[in-house]
PDB file of C-alpha atoms and ligand atoms in Angstrom:
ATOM      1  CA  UNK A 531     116.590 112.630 132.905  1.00  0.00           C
ATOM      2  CA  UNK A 532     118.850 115.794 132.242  1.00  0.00           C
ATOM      3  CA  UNK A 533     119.736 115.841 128.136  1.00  0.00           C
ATOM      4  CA  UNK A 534     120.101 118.249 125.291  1.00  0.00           C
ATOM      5  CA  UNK A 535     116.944 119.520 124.084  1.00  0.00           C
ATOM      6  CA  UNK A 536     117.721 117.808 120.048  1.00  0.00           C
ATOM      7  CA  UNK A 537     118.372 114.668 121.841  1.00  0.00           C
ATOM      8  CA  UNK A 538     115.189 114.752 123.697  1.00  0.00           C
ATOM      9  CA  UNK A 539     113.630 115.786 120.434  1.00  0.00           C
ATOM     10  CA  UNK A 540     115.312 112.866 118.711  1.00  0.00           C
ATOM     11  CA  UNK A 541     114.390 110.195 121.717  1.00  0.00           C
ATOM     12  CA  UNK A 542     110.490 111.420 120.951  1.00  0.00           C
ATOM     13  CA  UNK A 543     110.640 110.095 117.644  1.00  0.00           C
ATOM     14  CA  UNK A 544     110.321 114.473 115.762  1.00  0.00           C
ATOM     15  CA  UNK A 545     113.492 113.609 113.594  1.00  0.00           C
ATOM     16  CA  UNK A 546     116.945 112.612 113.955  1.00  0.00           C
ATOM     17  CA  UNK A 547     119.321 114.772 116.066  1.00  0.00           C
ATOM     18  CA  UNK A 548     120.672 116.745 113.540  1.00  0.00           C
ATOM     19  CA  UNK A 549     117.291 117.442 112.277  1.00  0.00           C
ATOM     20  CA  UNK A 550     116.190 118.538 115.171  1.00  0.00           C
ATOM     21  CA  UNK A 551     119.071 120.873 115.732  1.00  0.00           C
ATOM     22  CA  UNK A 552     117.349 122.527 112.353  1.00  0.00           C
ATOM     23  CA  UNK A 553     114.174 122.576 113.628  1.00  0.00           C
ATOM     24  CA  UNK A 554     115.337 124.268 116.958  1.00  0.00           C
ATOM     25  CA  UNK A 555     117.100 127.252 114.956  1.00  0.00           C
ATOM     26  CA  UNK A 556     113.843 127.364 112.945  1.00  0.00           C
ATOM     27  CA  UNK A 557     112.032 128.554 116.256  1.00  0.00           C
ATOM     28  CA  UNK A 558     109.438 125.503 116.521  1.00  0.00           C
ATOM     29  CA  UNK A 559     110.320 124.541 119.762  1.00  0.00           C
ATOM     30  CA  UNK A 560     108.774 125.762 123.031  1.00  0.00           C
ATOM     31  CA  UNK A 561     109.715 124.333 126.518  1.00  0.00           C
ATOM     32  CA  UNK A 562     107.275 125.414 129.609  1.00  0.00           C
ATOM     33  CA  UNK A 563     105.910 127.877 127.109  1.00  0.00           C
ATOM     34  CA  UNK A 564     108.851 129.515 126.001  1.00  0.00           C
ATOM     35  CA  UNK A 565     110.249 129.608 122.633  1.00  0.00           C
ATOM     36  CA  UNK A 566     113.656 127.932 122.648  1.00  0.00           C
ATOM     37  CA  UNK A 567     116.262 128.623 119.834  1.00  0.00           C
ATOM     38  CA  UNK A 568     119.587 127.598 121.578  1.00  0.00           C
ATOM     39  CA  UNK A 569     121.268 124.243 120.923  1.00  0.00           C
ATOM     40  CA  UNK A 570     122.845 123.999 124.548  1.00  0.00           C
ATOM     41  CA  UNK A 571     119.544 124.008 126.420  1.00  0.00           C
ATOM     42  CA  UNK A 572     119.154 121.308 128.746  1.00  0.00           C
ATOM     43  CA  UNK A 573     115.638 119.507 129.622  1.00  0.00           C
ATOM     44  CA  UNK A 574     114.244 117.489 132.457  1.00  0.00           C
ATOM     45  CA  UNK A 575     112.608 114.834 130.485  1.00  0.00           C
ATOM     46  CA  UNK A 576     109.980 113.989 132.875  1.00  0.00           C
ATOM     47  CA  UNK A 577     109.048 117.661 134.171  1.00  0.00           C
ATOM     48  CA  UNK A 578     109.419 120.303 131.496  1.00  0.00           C
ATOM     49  CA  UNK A 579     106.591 120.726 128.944  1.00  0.00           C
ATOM     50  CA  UNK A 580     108.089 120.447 124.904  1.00  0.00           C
ATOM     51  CA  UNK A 581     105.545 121.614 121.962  1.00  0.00           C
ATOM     52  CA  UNK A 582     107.384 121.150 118.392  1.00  0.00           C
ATOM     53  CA  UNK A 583     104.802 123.276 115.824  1.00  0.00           C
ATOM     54  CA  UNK A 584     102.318 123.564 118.502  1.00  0.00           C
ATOM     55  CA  UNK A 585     101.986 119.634 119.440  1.00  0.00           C
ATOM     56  CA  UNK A 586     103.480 118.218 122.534  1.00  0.00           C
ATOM     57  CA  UNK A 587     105.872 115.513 121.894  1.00  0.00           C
ATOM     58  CA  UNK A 588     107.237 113.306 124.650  1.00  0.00           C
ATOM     59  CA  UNK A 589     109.504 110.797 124.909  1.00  0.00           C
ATOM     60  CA  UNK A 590     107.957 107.126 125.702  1.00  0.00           C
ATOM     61  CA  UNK A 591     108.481 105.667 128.589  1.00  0.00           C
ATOM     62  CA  UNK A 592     107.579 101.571 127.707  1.00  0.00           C
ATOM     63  CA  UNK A 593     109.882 101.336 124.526  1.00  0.00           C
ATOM     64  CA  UNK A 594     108.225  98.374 122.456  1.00  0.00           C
ATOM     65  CA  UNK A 595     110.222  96.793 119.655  1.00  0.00           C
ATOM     66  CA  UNK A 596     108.946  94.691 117.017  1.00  0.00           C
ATOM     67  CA  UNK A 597     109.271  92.397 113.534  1.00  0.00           C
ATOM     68  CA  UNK A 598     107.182  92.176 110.767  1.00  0.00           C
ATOM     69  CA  UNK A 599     106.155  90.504 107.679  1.00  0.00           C
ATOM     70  CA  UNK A 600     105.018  93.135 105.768  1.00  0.00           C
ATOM     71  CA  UNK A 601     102.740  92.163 103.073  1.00  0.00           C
ATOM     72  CA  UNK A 602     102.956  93.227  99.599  1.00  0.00           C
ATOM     73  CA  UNK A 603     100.231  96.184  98.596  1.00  0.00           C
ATOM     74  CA  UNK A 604     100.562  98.460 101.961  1.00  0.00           C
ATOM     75  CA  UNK A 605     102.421 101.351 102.995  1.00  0.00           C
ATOM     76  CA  UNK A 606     105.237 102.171 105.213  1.00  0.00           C
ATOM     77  CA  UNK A 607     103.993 105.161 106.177  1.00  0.00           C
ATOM     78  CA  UNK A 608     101.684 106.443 108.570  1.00  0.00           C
ATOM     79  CA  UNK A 609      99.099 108.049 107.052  1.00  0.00           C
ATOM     80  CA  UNK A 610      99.013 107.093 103.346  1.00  0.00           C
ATOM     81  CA  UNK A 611      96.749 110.029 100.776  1.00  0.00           C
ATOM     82  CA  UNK A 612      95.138 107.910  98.802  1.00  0.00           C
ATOM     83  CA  UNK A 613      94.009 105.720 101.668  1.00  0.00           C
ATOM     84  CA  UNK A 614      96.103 102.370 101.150  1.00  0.00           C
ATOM     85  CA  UNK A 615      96.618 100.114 103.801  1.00  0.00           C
ATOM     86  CA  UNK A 616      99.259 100.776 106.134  1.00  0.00           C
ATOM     87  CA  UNK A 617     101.842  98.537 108.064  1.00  0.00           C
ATOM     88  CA  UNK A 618     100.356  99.661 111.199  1.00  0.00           C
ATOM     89  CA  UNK A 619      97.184  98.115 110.092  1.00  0.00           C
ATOM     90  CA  UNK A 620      99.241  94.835 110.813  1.00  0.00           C
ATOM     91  CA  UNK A 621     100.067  96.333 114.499  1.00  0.00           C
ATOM     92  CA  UNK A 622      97.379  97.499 115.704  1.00  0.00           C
ATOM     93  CA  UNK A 623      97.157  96.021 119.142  1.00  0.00           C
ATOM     94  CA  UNK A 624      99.806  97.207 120.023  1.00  0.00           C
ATOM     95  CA  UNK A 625      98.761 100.527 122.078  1.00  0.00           C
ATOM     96  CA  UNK A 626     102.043 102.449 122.178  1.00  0.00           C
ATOM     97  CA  UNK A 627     102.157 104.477 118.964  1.00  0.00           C
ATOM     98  CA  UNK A 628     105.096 102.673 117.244  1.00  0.00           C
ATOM     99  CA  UNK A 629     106.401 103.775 113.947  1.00  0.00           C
ATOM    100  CA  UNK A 630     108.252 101.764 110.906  1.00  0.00           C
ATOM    101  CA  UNK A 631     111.815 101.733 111.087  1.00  0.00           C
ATOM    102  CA  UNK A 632     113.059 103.154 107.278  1.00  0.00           C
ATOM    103  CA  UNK A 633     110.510 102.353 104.270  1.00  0.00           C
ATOM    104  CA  UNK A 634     109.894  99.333 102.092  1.00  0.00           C
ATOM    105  CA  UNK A 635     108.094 100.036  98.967  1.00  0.00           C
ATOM    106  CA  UNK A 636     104.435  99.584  98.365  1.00  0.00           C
ATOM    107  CA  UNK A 637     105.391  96.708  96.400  1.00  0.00           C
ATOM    108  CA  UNK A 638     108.632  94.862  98.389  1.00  0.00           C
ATOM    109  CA  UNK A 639     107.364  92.479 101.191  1.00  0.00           C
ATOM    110  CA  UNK A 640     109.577  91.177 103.963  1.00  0.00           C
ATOM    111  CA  UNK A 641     111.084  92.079 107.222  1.00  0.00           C
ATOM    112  CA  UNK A 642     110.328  95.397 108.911  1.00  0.00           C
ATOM    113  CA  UNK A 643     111.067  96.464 112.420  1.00  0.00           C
ATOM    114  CA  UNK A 644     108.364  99.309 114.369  1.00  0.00           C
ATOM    115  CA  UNK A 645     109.794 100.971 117.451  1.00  0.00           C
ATOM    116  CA  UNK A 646     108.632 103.980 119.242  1.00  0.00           C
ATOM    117  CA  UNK A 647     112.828 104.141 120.091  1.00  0.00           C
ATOM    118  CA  UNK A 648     113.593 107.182 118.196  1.00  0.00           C
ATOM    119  CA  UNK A 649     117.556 106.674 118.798  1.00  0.00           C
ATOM    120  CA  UNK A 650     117.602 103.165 117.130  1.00  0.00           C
ATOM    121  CA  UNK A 651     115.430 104.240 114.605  1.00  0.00           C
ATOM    122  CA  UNK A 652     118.145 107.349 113.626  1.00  0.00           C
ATOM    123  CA  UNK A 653     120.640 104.568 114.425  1.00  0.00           C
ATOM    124  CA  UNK A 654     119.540 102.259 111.651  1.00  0.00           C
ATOM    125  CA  UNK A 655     118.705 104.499 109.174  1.00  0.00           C
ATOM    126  CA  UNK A 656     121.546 107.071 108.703  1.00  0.00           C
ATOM    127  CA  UNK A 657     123.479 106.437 106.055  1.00  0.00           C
ATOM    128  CA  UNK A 658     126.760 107.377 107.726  1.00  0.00           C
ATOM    129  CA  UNK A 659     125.916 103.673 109.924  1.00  0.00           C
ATOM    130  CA  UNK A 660     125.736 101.078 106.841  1.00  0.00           C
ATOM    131  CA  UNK A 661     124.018  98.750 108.481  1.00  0.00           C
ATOM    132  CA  UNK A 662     123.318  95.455 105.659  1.00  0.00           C
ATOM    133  CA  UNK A 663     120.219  94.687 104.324  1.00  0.00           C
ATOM    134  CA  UNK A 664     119.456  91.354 102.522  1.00  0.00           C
ATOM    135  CA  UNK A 665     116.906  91.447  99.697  1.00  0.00           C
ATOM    136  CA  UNK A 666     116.008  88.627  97.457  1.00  0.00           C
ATOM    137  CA  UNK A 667     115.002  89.652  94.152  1.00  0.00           C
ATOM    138  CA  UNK A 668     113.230  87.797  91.319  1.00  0.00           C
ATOM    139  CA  UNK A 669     114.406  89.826  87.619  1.00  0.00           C
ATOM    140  CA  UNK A 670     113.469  89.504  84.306  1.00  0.00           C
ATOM    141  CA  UNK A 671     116.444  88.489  82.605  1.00  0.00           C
ATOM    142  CA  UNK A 672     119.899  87.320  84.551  1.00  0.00           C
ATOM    143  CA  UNK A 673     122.797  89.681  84.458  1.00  0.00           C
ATOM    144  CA  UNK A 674     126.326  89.190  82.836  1.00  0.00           C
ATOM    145  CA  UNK A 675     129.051  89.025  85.182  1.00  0.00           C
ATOM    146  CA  UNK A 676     130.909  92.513  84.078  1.00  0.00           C
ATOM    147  CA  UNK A 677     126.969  94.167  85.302  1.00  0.00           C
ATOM    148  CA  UNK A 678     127.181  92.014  88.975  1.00  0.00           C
ATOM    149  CA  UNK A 679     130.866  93.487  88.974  1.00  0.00           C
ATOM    150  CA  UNK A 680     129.514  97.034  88.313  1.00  0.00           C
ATOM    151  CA  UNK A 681     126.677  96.532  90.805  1.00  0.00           C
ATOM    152  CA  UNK A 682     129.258  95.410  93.249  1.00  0.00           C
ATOM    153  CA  UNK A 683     131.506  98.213  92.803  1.00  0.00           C
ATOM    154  CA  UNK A 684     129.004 101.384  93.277  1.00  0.00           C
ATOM    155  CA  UNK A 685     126.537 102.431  90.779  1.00  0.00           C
ATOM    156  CA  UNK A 686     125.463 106.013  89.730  1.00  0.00           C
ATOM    157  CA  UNK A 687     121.771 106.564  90.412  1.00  0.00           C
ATOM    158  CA  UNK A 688     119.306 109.708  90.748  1.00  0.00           C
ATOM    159  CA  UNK A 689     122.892 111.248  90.148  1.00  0.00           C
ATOM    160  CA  UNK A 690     124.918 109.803  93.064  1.00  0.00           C
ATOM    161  CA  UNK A 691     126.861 106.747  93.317  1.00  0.00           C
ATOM    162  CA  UNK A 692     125.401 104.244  95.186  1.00  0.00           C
ATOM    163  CA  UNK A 693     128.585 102.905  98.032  1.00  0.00           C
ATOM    164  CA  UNK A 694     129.701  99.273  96.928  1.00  0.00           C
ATOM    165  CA  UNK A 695     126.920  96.419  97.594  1.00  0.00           C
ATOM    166  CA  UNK A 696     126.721  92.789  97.220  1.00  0.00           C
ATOM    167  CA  UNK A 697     124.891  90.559  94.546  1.00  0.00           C
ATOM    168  CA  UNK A 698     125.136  86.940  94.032  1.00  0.00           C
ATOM    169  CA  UNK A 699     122.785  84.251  91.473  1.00  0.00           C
ATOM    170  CA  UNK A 700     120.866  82.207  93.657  1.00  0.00           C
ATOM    171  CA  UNK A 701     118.917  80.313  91.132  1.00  0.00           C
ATOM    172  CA  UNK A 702     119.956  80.608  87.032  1.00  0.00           C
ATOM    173  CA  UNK A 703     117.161  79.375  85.872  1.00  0.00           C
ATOM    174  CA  UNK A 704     113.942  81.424  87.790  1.00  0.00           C
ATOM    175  CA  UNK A 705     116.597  84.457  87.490  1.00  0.00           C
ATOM    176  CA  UNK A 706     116.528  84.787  91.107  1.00  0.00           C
ATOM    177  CA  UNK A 707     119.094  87.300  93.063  1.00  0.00           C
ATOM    178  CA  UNK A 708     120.453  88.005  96.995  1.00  0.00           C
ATOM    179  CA  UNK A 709     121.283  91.400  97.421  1.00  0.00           C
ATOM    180  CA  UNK A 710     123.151  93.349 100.065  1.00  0.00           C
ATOM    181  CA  UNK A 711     123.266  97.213 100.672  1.00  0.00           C
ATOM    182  CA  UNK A 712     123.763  99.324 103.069  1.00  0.00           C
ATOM    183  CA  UNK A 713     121.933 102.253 102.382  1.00  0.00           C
ATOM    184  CA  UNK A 714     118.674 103.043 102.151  1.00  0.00           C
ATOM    185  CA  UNK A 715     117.983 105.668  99.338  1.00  0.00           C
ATOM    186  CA  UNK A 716     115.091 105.386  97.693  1.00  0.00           C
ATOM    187  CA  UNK A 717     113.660 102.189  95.594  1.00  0.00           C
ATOM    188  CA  UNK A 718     117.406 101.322  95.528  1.00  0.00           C
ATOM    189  CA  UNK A 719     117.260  97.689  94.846  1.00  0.00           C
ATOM    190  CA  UNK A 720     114.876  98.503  92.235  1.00  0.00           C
ATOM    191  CA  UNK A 721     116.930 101.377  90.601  1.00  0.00           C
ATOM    192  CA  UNK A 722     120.599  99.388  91.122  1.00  0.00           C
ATOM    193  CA  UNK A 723     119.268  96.207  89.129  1.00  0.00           C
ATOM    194  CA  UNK A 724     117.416  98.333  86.591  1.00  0.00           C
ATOM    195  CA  UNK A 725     120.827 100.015  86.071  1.00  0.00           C
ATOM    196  CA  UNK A 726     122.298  96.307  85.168  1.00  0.00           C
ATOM    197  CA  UNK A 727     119.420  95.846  83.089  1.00  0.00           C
ATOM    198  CA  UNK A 728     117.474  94.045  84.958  1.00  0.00           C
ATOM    199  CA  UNK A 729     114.318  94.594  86.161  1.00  0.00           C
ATOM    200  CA  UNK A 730     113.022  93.903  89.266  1.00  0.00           C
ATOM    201  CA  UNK A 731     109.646  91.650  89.220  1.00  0.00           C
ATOM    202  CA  UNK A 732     109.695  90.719  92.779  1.00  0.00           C
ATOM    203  CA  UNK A 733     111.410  91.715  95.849  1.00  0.00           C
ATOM    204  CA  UNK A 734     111.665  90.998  99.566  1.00  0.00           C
ATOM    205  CA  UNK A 735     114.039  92.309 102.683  1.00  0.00           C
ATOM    206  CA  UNK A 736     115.011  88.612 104.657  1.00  0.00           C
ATOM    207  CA  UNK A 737     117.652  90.531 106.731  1.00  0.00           C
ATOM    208  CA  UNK A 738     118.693  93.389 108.400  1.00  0.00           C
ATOM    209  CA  UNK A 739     122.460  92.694 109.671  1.00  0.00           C
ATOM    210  CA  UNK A 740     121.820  89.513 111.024  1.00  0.00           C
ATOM    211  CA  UNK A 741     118.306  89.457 112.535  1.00  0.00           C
ATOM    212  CA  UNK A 742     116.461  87.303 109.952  1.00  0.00           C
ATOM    213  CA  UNK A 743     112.253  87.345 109.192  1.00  0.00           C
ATOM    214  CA  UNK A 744     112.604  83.138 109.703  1.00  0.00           C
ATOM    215  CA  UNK A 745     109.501  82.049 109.547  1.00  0.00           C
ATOM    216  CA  UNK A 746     106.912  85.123 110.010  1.00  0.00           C
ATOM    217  CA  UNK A 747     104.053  84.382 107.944  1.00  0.00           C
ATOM    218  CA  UNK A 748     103.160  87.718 105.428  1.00  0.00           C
ATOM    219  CA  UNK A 749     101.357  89.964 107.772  1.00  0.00           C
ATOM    220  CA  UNK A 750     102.630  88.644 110.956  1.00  0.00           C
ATOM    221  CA  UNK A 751     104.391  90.364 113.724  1.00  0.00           C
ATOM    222  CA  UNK A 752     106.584  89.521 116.456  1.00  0.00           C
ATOM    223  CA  UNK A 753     108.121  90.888 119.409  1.00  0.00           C
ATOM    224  CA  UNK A 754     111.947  91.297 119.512  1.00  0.00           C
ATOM    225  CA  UNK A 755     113.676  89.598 122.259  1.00  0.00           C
ATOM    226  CA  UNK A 756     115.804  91.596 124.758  1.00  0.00           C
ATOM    227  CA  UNK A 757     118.823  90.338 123.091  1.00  0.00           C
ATOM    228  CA  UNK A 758     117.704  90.629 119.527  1.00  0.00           C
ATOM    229  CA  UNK A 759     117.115  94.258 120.576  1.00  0.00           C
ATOM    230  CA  UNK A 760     120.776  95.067 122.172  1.00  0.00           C
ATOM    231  CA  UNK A 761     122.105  93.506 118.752  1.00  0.00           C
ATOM    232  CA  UNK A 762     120.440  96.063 116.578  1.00  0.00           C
ATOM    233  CA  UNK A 763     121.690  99.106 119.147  1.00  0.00           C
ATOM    234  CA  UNK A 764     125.430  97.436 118.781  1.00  0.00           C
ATOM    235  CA  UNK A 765     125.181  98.194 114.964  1.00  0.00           C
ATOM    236  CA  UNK A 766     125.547 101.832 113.663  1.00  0.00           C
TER     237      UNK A 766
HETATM  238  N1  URA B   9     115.057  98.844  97.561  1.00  0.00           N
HETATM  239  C1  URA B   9     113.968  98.995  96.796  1.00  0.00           C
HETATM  240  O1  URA B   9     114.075  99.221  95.588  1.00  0.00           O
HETATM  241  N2  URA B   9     112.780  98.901  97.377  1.00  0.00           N
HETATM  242  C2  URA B   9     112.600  98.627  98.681  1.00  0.00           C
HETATM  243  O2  URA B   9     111.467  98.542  99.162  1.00  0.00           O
HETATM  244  C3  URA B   9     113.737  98.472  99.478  1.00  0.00           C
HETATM  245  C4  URA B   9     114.962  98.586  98.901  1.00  0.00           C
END
């Protein structure tokens, strides 16, 4: 297929479009050999030849899309430097080379998607999309109703409001919370609660819009059905 070169880029899982726009001024791209620094070039996705930083990239063919339990104690990313166990420990027979979809901490379980679908995975994750994500959290000590209303309303953390979110008290007495937000900056849930003054003892993603974990077992994976799949592309 005939596309830009930074949505080619994008499709191959190097970055999102933008991004790659960057990385194409920066001179890191080469088609058939050639150096390429101009946004309007076109490639044939099957034919011509694209090295980002020396490394081919290419964009896969058999797009595999999949849900998982991730377990407490592992990594969302690929390659982790201390040597931690990874979520793609959890996936590994699956052959494609599929990568996690956003990040959940080291220490948040819960539903995580892996696609080698570069497009969704830009598609989910930038901000300017809000797609909603559903934590439960377990807190040490239950918030006053003017803090939910704060939450609710935007919060400043790392020095930028957070855009306005949900919270509700599912359970008084084990001080147990469902949160919404529709960002994805970094240990959010964590930082928002700790901003209400409550700290976050246990946390776990059930939802992202409305595809729900069910009944995965921690550690277990599923494929995504074909309509499950066309969902998630409808949001963003
Ligand atoms: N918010 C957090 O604080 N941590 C996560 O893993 C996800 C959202």
């Amino acid at each position: 297929m005939l596309m830009r070169l930074q949505k080619f880029l994008a499709e191959a899982n190097v970055a999102s479009r933008r991004k790659s726009e960057e990385i194409i001024l920066e001179g890191r791209v080469k088609v058939n050999g050639e150096v390429i620094k101009s946004l309007g070039t076109k490639v044939e996705s099957e034919k011509d030849v694209v090295f980002v930083d020396n490394k081919e990239v290419k964009i896969e063919e058999n797009l595999i899309y999949v849900i998982l339990n991730k377990p407490l104690n592992c990594v969302t990313t690929v390659k982790d430097q201390f040597g931690r166990k990874s979520v793609l420990d959890y996936v590994s027979e699956i052959k494609e080379r599929i990568y996690p979809v956003g990040r959940l901490d080291y220490d948040t379980s819960g539903l995580l998607i892996l696609t080698n679908d570069g497009e969704l995975t830009f598609k989910l994750t930038h901000p300017k999309h809000y797609v909603e994500k559903t934590y439960i959290a377990r807190v040490d000590k239950l918030p006053k109703e003017k803090e939910l209303e704060r939450f609710r309303n935007g919060l400043l953390i790392d020095g930028k409001m957070t855009s306005k979110a949900k919270i509700r008290v599912i359970d008084k007495k084990s001080f147990i919370l469902e949160i919404k937000i529709y960002e994805g900056r970094n240990r959010q849930v964590r930082k928002m609660c700790a901003e209400i003054g409550a700290n976050v003892k246990e946390l776990k993603r059930i939802k992202i819009g409305n595809l729900e974990l069910g009944n995965l077992k921690s550690g277990q994976y599923r494929k995504l059905s074909e309509s499950e799949v066309k969902y998630l592309k409808s949001l963003g």
